[in-house]
PDB file of C-alpha atoms in Angstrom:
ATOM      1  CA  MET A  16     -86.882  60.943  -9.512  1.00  0.00           C
ATOM      2  CA  THR A  17     -83.332  59.645  -9.496  1.00  0.00           C
ATOM      3  CA  ASP A  18     -82.778  56.082 -10.570  1.00  0.00           C
ATOM      4  CA  VAL A  19     -80.815  53.931  -8.186  1.00  0.00           C
ATOM      5  CA  VAL A  20     -78.129  51.966  -9.966  1.00  0.00           C
ATOM      6  CA  MET A  21     -77.382  48.634  -8.336  1.00  0.00           C
ATOM      7  CA  ILE A  22     -73.786  47.568  -8.792  1.00  0.00           C
ATOM      8  CA  PRO A  23     -73.605  43.773  -8.793  1.00  0.00           C
ATOM      9  CA  ARG A  24     -70.923  42.080  -6.803  1.00  0.00           C
ATOM     10  CA  PRO A  25     -68.177  40.495  -8.877  1.00  0.00           C
ATOM     11  CA  ALA A  26     -68.796  36.916  -9.883  1.00  0.00           C
ATOM     12  CA  GLY A  27     -65.458  36.034  -8.332  1.00  0.00           C
ATOM     13  CA  HIS A  28     -66.763  36.947  -4.881  1.00  0.00           C
ATOM     14  CA  ALA A  29     -69.626  34.444  -5.078  1.00  0.00           C
ATOM     15  CA  THR A  30     -67.291  31.799  -6.455  1.00  0.00           C
ATOM     16  CA  ARG A  31     -64.813  32.401  -3.667  1.00  0.00           C
ATOM     17  CA  CYS A  32     -67.555  32.208  -1.046  1.00  0.00           C
ATOM     18  CA  THR A  33     -68.836  28.935  -2.478  1.00  0.00           C
ATOM     19  CA  GLY A  34     -65.360  27.451  -2.489  1.00  0.00           C
ATOM     20  CA  GLY A  35     -64.710  28.638   1.047  1.00  0.00           C
ATOM     21  CA  VAL A  36     -67.970  27.133   2.300  1.00  0.00           C
ATOM     22  CA  LEU A  37     -67.173  23.759   0.722  1.00  0.00           C
ATOM     23  CA  VAL A  38     -63.636  23.634   2.126  1.00  0.00           C
ATOM     24  CA  ALA A  39     -64.840  24.808   5.557  1.00  0.00           C
ATOM     25  CA  ALA A  40     -67.602  22.195   5.619  1.00  0.00           C
ATOM     26  CA  VAL A  41     -65.143  19.403   4.878  1.00  0.00           C
ATOM     27  CA  LEU A  42     -62.663  20.642   7.489  1.00  0.00           C
ATOM     28  CA  ILE A  43     -65.384  21.033  10.133  1.00  0.00           C
ATOM     29  CA  PHE A  44     -66.551  17.484   9.450  1.00  0.00           C
ATOM     30  CA  SER A  45     -63.032  16.075   9.737  1.00  0.00           C
ATOM     31  CA  LEU A  46     -62.156  17.994  12.915  1.00  0.00           C
ATOM     32  CA  ILE A  47     -65.440  18.309  14.813  1.00  0.00           C
ATOM     33  CA  GLY A  48     -67.173  15.124  13.650  1.00  0.00           C
ATOM     34  CA  PRO A  49     -65.050  12.676  15.696  1.00  0.00           C
ATOM     35  CA  LEU A  50     -65.497  14.897  18.759  1.00  0.00           C
ATOM     36  CA  ALA A  51     -69.279  14.924  18.398  1.00  0.00           C
ATOM     37  CA  VAL A  52     -69.436  11.172  17.705  1.00  0.00           C
ATOM     38  CA  PRO A  53     -66.422   9.490  19.344  1.00  0.00           C
ATOM     39  CA  GLY A  54     -65.169   6.332  17.700  1.00  0.00           C
ATOM     40  CA  ASP A  55     -62.158   4.407  16.422  1.00  0.00           C
ATOM     41  CA  PRO A  56     -61.499   4.379  12.647  1.00  0.00           C
ATOM     42  CA  PHE A  57     -59.549   1.115  12.990  1.00  0.00           C
ATOM     43  CA  ALA A  58     -61.999  -0.857  15.162  1.00  0.00           C
ATOM     44  CA  GLN A  59     -63.625  -3.843  13.376  1.00  0.00           C
ATOM     45  CA  SER A  60     -66.841  -5.729  13.945  1.00  0.00           C
ATOM     46  CA  LEU A  61     -67.503  -8.238  11.186  1.00  0.00           C
ATOM     47  CA  MET A  62     -71.048  -8.725  12.439  1.00  0.00           C
ATOM     48  CA  LYS A  63     -71.769  -5.161  11.285  1.00  0.00           C
ATOM     49  CA  ALA A  64     -70.110  -5.420   7.850  1.00  0.00           C
ATOM     50  CA  LEU A  65     -71.898  -3.208   5.276  1.00  0.00           C
ATOM     51  CA  SER A  66     -74.689  -2.453   7.738  1.00  0.00           C
ATOM     52  CA  GLY A  67     -76.493   0.895   7.746  1.00  0.00           C
ATOM     53  CA  ALA A  68     -76.170   3.993   9.841  1.00  0.00           C
ATOM     54  CA  GLU A  69     -76.552   4.007  13.605  1.00  0.00           C
ATOM     55  CA  PRO A  70     -75.809   6.583  16.333  1.00  0.00           C
ATOM     56  CA  GLY A  71     -72.212   5.406  16.769  1.00  0.00           C
ATOM     57  CA  ALA A  72     -71.571   5.276  12.990  1.00  0.00           C
ATOM     58  CA  PRO A  73     -73.720   7.876  11.162  1.00  0.00           C
ATOM     59  CA  LEU A  74     -72.492   6.742   7.731  1.00  0.00           C
ATOM     60  CA  GLY A  75     -72.707   3.017   8.357  1.00  0.00           C
ATOM     61  CA  TYR A  76     -69.982   0.396   8.197  1.00  0.00           C
ATOM     62  CA  ASP A  77     -67.596  -0.838   5.510  1.00  0.00           C
ATOM     63  CA  HIS A  78     -66.930  -4.430   4.421  1.00  0.00           C
ATOM     64  CA  LEU A  79     -64.833  -5.109   7.534  1.00  0.00           C
ATOM     65  CA  GLY A  80     -67.296  -3.553   9.962  1.00  0.00           C
ATOM     66  CA  ARG A  81     -65.360  -0.329  10.452  1.00  0.00           C
ATOM     67  CA  SER A  82     -67.150   2.992  10.911  1.00  0.00           C
ATOM     68  CA  ILE A  83     -67.110   4.892   7.595  1.00  0.00           C
ATOM     69  CA  PHE A  84     -67.801   8.144   9.439  1.00  0.00           C
ATOM     70  CA  HIS A  85     -64.651   7.925  11.523  1.00  0.00           C
ATOM     71  CA  ARG A  86     -62.485   6.551   8.722  1.00  0.00           C
ATOM     72  CA  LEU A  87     -63.616   9.338   6.404  1.00  0.00           C
ATOM     73  CA  ALA A  88     -62.921  11.995   9.040  1.00  0.00           C
ATOM     74  CA  HIS A  89     -59.420  10.568   9.527  1.00  0.00           C
ATOM     75  CA  ALA A  90     -58.814  10.464   5.749  1.00  0.00           C
ATOM     76  CA  LEU A  91     -59.950  14.076   5.367  1.00  0.00           C
ATOM     77  CA  ARG A  92     -57.335  15.102   7.905  1.00  0.00           C
ATOM     78  CA  LEU A  93     -54.532  12.956   6.490  1.00  0.00           C
ATOM     79  CA  SER A  94     -54.649  13.869   2.785  1.00  0.00           C
ATOM     80  CA  PRO A  95     -54.992  17.668   3.226  1.00  0.00           C
ATOM     81  CA  ALA A  96     -52.262  17.659   5.890  1.00  0.00           C
ATOM     82  CA  ILE A  97     -49.807  15.958   3.521  1.00  0.00           C
ATOM     83  CA  ALA A  98     -50.881  18.208   0.642  1.00  0.00           C
ATOM     84  CA  ILE A  99     -50.538  21.430   2.655  1.00  0.00           C
ATOM     85  CA  ALA A 100     -47.126  20.397   3.996  1.00  0.00           C
ATOM     86  CA  ALA A 101     -45.930  19.639   0.459  1.00  0.00           C
ATOM     87  CA  VAL A 102     -47.304  22.928  -0.890  1.00  0.00           C
ATOM     88  CA  LEU A 103     -45.668  24.948   1.900  1.00  0.00           C
ATOM     89  CA  THR A 104     -42.315  23.268   1.273  1.00  0.00           C
ATOM     90  CA  ALA A 105     -42.571  23.598  -2.499  1.00  0.00           C
ATOM     91  CA  GLY A 106     -43.840  27.168  -2.287  1.00  0.00           C
ATOM     92  CA  LEU A 107     -41.043  28.320  -0.016  1.00  0.00           C
ATOM     93  CA  GLY A 108     -38.380  26.538  -2.065  1.00  0.00           C
ATOM     94  CA  GLY A 109     -39.762  27.765  -5.375  1.00  0.00           C
ATOM     95  CA  LEU A 110     -40.063  31.345  -4.102  1.00  0.00           C
ATOM     96  CA  VAL A 111     -36.510  31.464  -2.772  1.00  0.00           C
ATOM     97  CA  LEU A 112     -34.953  29.825  -5.839  1.00  0.00           C
ATOM     98  CA  GLY A 113     -37.101  31.775  -8.307  1.00  0.00           C
ATOM     99  CA  THR A 114     -36.296  35.210  -6.866  1.00  0.00           C
ATOM    100  CA  TRP A 115     -32.632  34.252  -6.446  1.00  0.00           C
ATOM    101  CA  ALA A 116     -32.360  33.087 -10.068  1.00  0.00           C
ATOM    102  CA  ALA A 117     -34.007  36.266 -11.355  1.00  0.00           C
ATOM    103  CA  ALA A 118     -31.853  38.526  -9.195  1.00  0.00           C
ATOM    104  CA  ARG A 119     -28.531  36.807  -9.890  1.00  0.00           C
ATOM    105  CA  GLY A 120     -29.030  35.922 -13.540  1.00  0.00           C
ATOM    106  CA  GLY A 121     -26.146  34.339 -15.441  1.00  0.00           C
ATOM    107  CA  TRP A 122     -25.199  30.741 -14.692  1.00  0.00           C
ATOM    108  CA  THR A 123     -27.335  30.612 -11.563  1.00  0.00           C
ATOM    109  CA  ASP A 124     -30.435  31.397 -13.596  1.00  0.00           C
ATOM    110  CA  ARG A 125     -29.500  28.976 -16.383  1.00  0.00           C
ATOM    111  CA  ILE A 126     -28.771  26.044 -14.071  1.00  0.00           C
ATOM    112  CA  LEU A 127     -31.946  26.441 -11.999  1.00  0.00           C
ATOM    113  CA  THR A 128     -34.100  26.984 -15.094  1.00  0.00           C
ATOM    114  CA  THR A 129     -32.648  23.894 -16.763  1.00  0.00           C
ATOM    115  CA  LEU A 130     -33.283  21.825 -13.644  1.00  0.00           C
ATOM    116  CA  ALA A 131     -36.889  23.043 -13.462  1.00  0.00           C
ATOM    117  CA  ASP A 132     -37.458  22.329 -17.156  1.00  0.00           C
ATOM    118  CA  ALA A 133     -35.985  18.833 -16.779  1.00  0.00           C
ATOM    119  CA  LEU A 134     -38.337  18.023 -13.898  1.00  0.00           C
ATOM    120  CA  LEU A 135     -41.261  19.588 -15.773  1.00  0.00           C
ATOM    121  CA  ALA A 136     -40.600  17.258 -18.718  1.00  0.00           C
ATOM    122  CA  LEU A 137     -41.172  14.200 -16.509  1.00  0.00           C
ATOM    123  CA  PRO A 138     -44.708  13.132 -15.537  1.00  0.00           C
ATOM    124  CA  GLY A 139     -45.489  14.246 -12.007  1.00  0.00           C
ATOM    125  CA  LEU A 140     -46.952  10.887 -11.009  1.00  0.00           C
ATOM    126  CA  LEU A 141     -43.727   9.183 -12.124  1.00  0.00           C
ATOM    127  CA  LEU A 142     -41.649  11.370  -9.817  1.00  0.00           C
ATOM    128  CA  VAL A 143     -43.954  10.660  -6.894  1.00  0.00           C
ATOM    129  CA  LEU A 144     -43.829   6.924  -7.658  1.00  0.00           C
ATOM    130  CA  ILE A 145     -40.018   7.006  -7.716  1.00  0.00           C
ATOM    131  CA  VAL A 146     -39.921   8.584  -4.267  1.00  0.00           C
ATOM    132  CA  LEU A 147     -42.587   6.157  -2.983  1.00  0.00           C
ATOM    133  CA  ALA A 148     -40.437   3.288  -4.226  1.00  0.00           C
ATOM    134  CA  ILE A 149     -37.717   4.522  -1.874  1.00  0.00           C
ATOM    135  CA  VAL A 150     -40.054   5.390   1.014  1.00  0.00           C
ATOM    136  CA  PRO A 151     -43.108   3.200   0.309  1.00  0.00           C
ATOM    137  CA  GLY A 152     -46.601   3.879   1.644  1.00  0.00           C
ATOM    138  CA  THR A 153     -45.720   6.655   4.084  1.00  0.00           C
ATOM    139  CA  ALA A 154     -46.755  10.263   4.556  1.00  0.00           C
ATOM    140  CA  LEU A 155     -43.062  11.206   4.377  1.00  0.00           C
ATOM    141  CA  GLY A 156     -42.771   9.652   0.919  1.00  0.00           C
ATOM    142  CA  PHE A 157     -45.810  11.529  -0.362  1.00  0.00           C
ATOM    143  CA  TRP A 158     -44.553  14.794   1.141  1.00  0.00           C
ATOM    144  CA  ALA A 159     -41.118  14.444  -0.483  1.00  0.00           C
ATOM    145  CA  GLY A 160     -42.481  13.337  -3.865  1.00  0.00           C
ATOM    146  CA  LEU A 161     -45.161  16.014  -4.065  1.00  0.00           C
ATOM    147  CA  SER A 162     -42.730  18.730  -2.966  1.00  0.00           C
ATOM    148  CA  LEU A 163     -40.359  17.654  -5.731  1.00  0.00           C
ATOM    149  CA  VAL A 164     -43.143  17.976  -8.293  1.00  0.00           C
ATOM    150  CA  LEU A 165     -44.837  21.167  -7.086  1.00  0.00           C
ATOM    151  CA  TRP A 166     -41.833  23.440  -6.519  1.00  0.00           C
ATOM    152  CA  VAL A 167     -41.321  23.877 -10.273  1.00  0.00           C
ATOM    153  CA  GLU A 168     -44.550  25.857 -10.740  1.00  0.00           C
ATOM    154  CA  PHE A 169     -43.738  28.175  -7.832  1.00  0.00           C
ATOM    155  CA  PHE A 170     -40.211  28.634  -9.191  1.00  0.00           C
ATOM    156  CA  ARG A 171     -41.423  29.590 -12.665  1.00  0.00           C
ATOM    157  CA  LEU A 172     -44.022  32.036 -11.342  1.00  0.00           C
ATOM    158  CA  SER A 173     -41.700  33.775  -8.901  1.00  0.00           C
ATOM    159  CA  ARG A 174     -38.828  33.931 -11.407  1.00  0.00           C
ATOM    160  CA  ALA A 175     -40.977  35.491 -14.147  1.00  0.00           C
ATOM    161  CA  ALA A 176     -42.603  38.009 -11.809  1.00  0.00           C
ATOM    162  CA  THR A 177     -39.276  38.968 -10.207  1.00  0.00           C
ATOM    163  CA  HIS A 178     -37.668  39.561 -13.614  1.00  0.00           C
ATOM    164  CA  GLU A 179     -40.473  41.961 -14.491  1.00  0.00           C
ATOM    165  CA  VAL A 180     -40.437  43.796 -11.165  1.00  0.00           C
ATOM    166  CA  LEU A 181     -36.648  44.218 -11.056  1.00  0.00           C
ATOM    167  CA  ALA A 182     -36.739  45.894 -14.458  1.00  0.00           C
ATOM    168  CA  SER A 183     -39.320  48.460 -13.328  1.00  0.00           C
ATOM    169  CA  PRO A 184     -38.372  52.126 -12.718  1.00  0.00           C
ATOM    170  CA  ALA A 185     -39.621  51.922  -9.123  1.00  0.00           C
ATOM    171  CA  VAL A 186     -37.034  49.273  -8.227  1.00  0.00           C
ATOM    172  CA  GLN A 187     -34.297  51.179 -10.025  1.00  0.00           C
ATOM    173  CA  ALA A 188     -35.135  54.286  -8.015  1.00  0.00           C
ATOM    174  CA  THR A 189     -35.209  52.270  -4.786  1.00  0.00           C
ATOM    175  CA  ARG A 190     -31.732  50.921  -5.485  1.00  0.00           C
ATOM    176  CA  LEU A 191     -30.395  54.406  -6.286  1.00  0.00           C
ATOM    177  CA  LEU A 192     -31.669  55.550  -2.895  1.00  0.00           C
ATOM    178  CA  GLY A 193     -29.519  52.874  -1.255  1.00  0.00           C
ATOM    179  CA  PHE A 194     -32.147  50.359  -0.149  1.00  0.00           C
ATOM    180  CA  GLY A 195     -31.029  46.728   0.022  1.00  0.00           C
ATOM    181  CA  PRO A 196     -32.436  43.481  -1.433  1.00  0.00           C
ATOM    182  CA  THR A 197     -34.602  42.770   1.626  1.00  0.00           C
ATOM    183  CA  TYR A 198     -36.417  46.085   1.283  1.00  0.00           C
ATOM    184  CA  VAL A 199     -36.834  45.590  -2.466  1.00  0.00           C
ATOM    185  CA  PHE A 200     -38.315  42.134  -1.945  1.00  0.00           C
ATOM    186  CA  ARG A 201     -40.680  43.223   0.845  1.00  0.00           C
ATOM    187  CA  THR A 202     -41.849  46.420  -0.862  1.00  0.00           C
ATOM    188  CA  HIS A 203     -41.871  45.591  -4.571  1.00  0.00           C
ATOM    189  CA  ILE A 204     -41.480  41.889  -5.314  1.00  0.00           C
ATOM    190  CA  TRP A 205     -43.661  40.187  -2.697  1.00  0.00           C
ATOM    191  CA  PRO A 206     -46.789  42.333  -3.256  1.00  0.00           C
ATOM    192  CA  GLU A 207     -46.579  41.413  -6.947  1.00  0.00           C
ATOM    193  CA  ILE A 208     -45.942  37.700  -6.389  1.00  0.00           C
ATOM    194  CA  ALA A 209     -48.279  37.031  -3.448  1.00  0.00           C
ATOM    195  CA  PRO A 210     -51.611  36.763  -5.359  1.00  0.00           C
ATOM    196  CA  MET A 211     -50.091  34.374  -7.901  1.00  0.00           C
ATOM    197  CA  MET A 212     -48.463  32.283  -5.193  1.00  0.00           C
ATOM    198  CA  LEU A 213     -51.746  31.957  -3.266  1.00  0.00           C
ATOM    199  CA  THR A 214     -53.562  30.864  -6.417  1.00  0.00           C
ATOM    200  CA  ALA A 215     -50.827  28.349  -7.221  1.00  0.00           C
ATOM    201  CA  ALA A 216     -50.962  27.099  -3.622  1.00  0.00           C
ATOM    202  CA  ALA A 217     -54.710  26.403  -3.844  1.00  0.00           C
ATOM    203  CA  PHE A 218     -54.314  24.589  -7.167  1.00  0.00           C
ATOM    204  CA  GLY A 219     -51.276  22.737  -5.832  1.00  0.00           C
ATOM    205  CA  THR A 220     -53.169  21.546  -2.758  1.00  0.00           C
ATOM    206  CA  ALA A 221     -55.995  20.230  -4.938  1.00  0.00           C
ATOM    207  CA  THR A 222     -53.495  18.524  -7.240  1.00  0.00           C
ATOM    208  CA  ALA A 223     -51.679  16.905  -4.315  1.00  0.00           C
ATOM    209  CA  ILE A 224     -54.923  15.550  -2.850  1.00  0.00           C
ATOM    210  CA  MET A 225     -55.872  14.113  -6.254  1.00  0.00           C
ATOM    211  CA  VAL A 226     -52.458  12.447  -6.595  1.00  0.00           C
ATOM    212  CA  ILE A 227     -52.682  10.883  -3.132  1.00  0.00           C
ATOM    213  CA  ALA A 228     -56.197   9.588  -3.853  1.00  0.00           C
ATOM    214  CA  ALA A 229     -55.281   8.347  -7.342  1.00  0.00           C
ATOM    215  CA  LEU A 230     -52.273   6.383  -6.083  1.00  0.00           C
ATOM    216  CA  GLY A 231     -54.340   4.977  -3.226  1.00  0.00           C
ATOM    217  CA  PHE A 232     -56.952   3.874  -5.773  1.00  0.00           C
ATOM    218  CA  VAL A 233     -54.339   1.774  -7.610  1.00  0.00           C
ATOM    219  CA  HIS A 234     -52.848   0.347  -4.382  1.00  0.00           C
ATOM    220  CA  VAL A 235     -49.517   2.189  -4.531  1.00  0.00           C
ATOM    221  CA  GLY A 236     -50.314   4.904  -2.000  1.00  0.00           C
ATOM    222  CA  MET A 237     -50.990   4.648   1.706  1.00  0.00           C
ATOM    223  CA  ARG A 238     -51.138   1.101   3.005  1.00  0.00           C
ATOM    224  CA  ALA A 239     -54.146  -0.559   4.620  1.00  0.00           C
ATOM    225  CA  PRO A 240     -55.599  -0.209   7.192  1.00  0.00           C
ATOM    226  CA  THR A 241     -54.731   3.511   7.061  1.00  0.00           C
ATOM    227  CA  PRO A 242     -57.888   5.491   6.210  1.00  0.00           C
ATOM    228  CA  GLU A 243     -57.182   7.346   2.957  1.00  0.00           C
ATOM    229  CA  LEU A 244     -59.669   8.625   0.381  1.00  0.00           C
ATOM    230  CA  GLY A 245     -58.458   6.671  -2.650  1.00  0.00           C
ATOM    231  CA  LEU A 246     -57.863   3.518  -0.634  1.00  0.00           C
ATOM    232  CA  MET A 247     -61.362   3.736   0.858  1.00  0.00           C
ATOM    233  CA  MET A 248     -62.871   4.001  -2.627  1.00  0.00           C
ATOM    234  CA  VAL A 249     -61.059   0.987  -4.026  1.00  0.00           C
ATOM    235  CA  GLU A 250     -61.835  -1.099  -0.931  1.00  0.00           C
ATOM    236  CA  LEU A 251     -65.560  -0.304  -1.143  1.00  0.00           C
ATOM    237  CA  LEU A 252     -65.903  -0.499  -4.928  1.00  0.00           C
ATOM    238  CA  PRO A 253     -66.676  -4.268  -5.036  1.00  0.00           C
ATOM    239  CA  TYR A 254     -69.580  -3.693  -2.635  1.00  0.00           C
ATOM    240  CA  TRP A 255     -71.266  -0.773  -4.383  1.00  0.00           C
ATOM    241  CA  ARG A 256     -74.415  -2.807  -5.102  1.00  0.00           C
ATOM    242  CA  GLU A 257     -74.861  -3.926  -1.502  1.00  0.00           C
ATOM    243  CA  ALA A 258     -73.947  -0.569   0.080  1.00  0.00           C
ATOM    244  CA  PRO A 259     -73.846   2.270  -2.479  1.00  0.00           C
ATOM    245  CA  MET A 260     -73.726   4.993   0.172  1.00  0.00           C
ATOM    246  CA  ALA A 261     -70.614   3.440   1.668  1.00  0.00           C
ATOM    247  CA  LEU A 262     -68.795   4.056  -1.620  1.00  0.00           C
ATOM    248  CA  LEU A 263     -70.397   7.437  -2.270  1.00  0.00           C
ATOM    249  CA  SER A 264     -69.274   8.866   1.074  1.00  0.00           C
ATOM    250  CA  PRO A 265     -65.542   9.189   0.201  1.00  0.00           C
ATOM    251  CA  VAL A 266     -66.394  10.089  -3.408  1.00  0.00           C
ATOM    252  CA  ILE A 267     -68.644  12.991  -2.385  1.00  0.00           C
ATOM    253  CA  ALA A 268     -66.199  14.198   0.276  1.00  0.00           C
ATOM    254  CA  THR A 269     -63.283  14.164  -2.175  1.00  0.00           C
ATOM    255  CA  PHE A 270     -65.327  15.939  -4.847  1.00  0.00           C
ATOM    256  CA  ALA A 271     -66.469  18.648  -2.408  1.00  0.00           C
ATOM    257  CA  LEU A 272     -62.933  19.287  -1.168  1.00  0.00           C
ATOM    258  CA  LEU A 273     -61.393  19.458  -4.639  1.00  0.00           C
ATOM    259  CA  LEU A 274     -64.219  21.620  -5.992  1.00  0.00           C
ATOM    260  CA  GLY A 275     -63.877  24.022  -3.086  1.00  0.00           C
ATOM    261  CA  LEU A 276     -60.117  24.392  -3.565  1.00  0.00           C
ATOM    262  CA  THR A 277     -60.537  24.855  -7.315  1.00  0.00           C
ATOM    263  CA  LEU A 278     -63.172  27.556  -6.840  1.00  0.00           C
ATOM    264  CA  LEU A 279     -60.966  29.358  -4.326  1.00  0.00           C
ATOM    265  CA  ALA A 280     -58.010  29.260  -6.707  1.00  0.00           C
ATOM    266  CA  GLY A 281     -59.912  30.182  -9.851  1.00  0.00           C
ATOM    267  CA  SER A 282     -61.670  33.155  -8.267  1.00  0.00           C
ATOM    268  CA  ARG A 283     -58.506  34.973  -7.208  1.00  0.00           C
ATOM    269  CA  GLU A 284     -57.381  37.967  -9.186  1.00  0.00           C
ATOM    270  CA  THR A 285     -53.874  37.535 -10.461  1.00  0.00           C
TER     271      THR A 285
END
């Protein structure tokens, strides 16, 4: 009788599925929730301050009588939208500059590498704070500051990978056959860089969301009454004894989103 050998699925597959489920659950809540239970995240009713859940506010009310459900849904659209926009900008800029520096070499490579190292030596939060000082409390300020911080990692990854690929015999043969830079990038460089860029994008999105929440928690991020995860936490913190679930709602949502993105990033093969 022949034994049947069961080949287990890679652990990375289960991790990726878990991360995807968490991220999808958060996105479904933020997009579908307000449609299923219509409401205004800015509407106040002081008579309902810190009161419990009801059909029009499934998560209860905050200290100003605003629906936590609708404010949380709005916050879970705002922070990821800013983070994704910053990652897309930083990723595109880092990819273009990194491949250009590796391909050109010489002074171009030295100048761009020095600039990236100089920005890397500064704390990321400091750079974001500098931009927010110029454009305070706006999504545009966060987008610009986060893009300025995140592009360095994409630049370093794409530059290192491009250097290695351009030195390979396959690229040398492609050039001898007369193919141009566009063909080399599409056929040889991008397939090598893409997995690393996707992993960096997932980590970068999680980092950006954490930065937005952290600055909101210390009152230097988005301005009230804008619903934002960090700002919601700091507003509800003094009332955690009276309404613990009001505070736990943004905490749990933020944790689930960041955990999901981290699992998606960490499970990718690079």
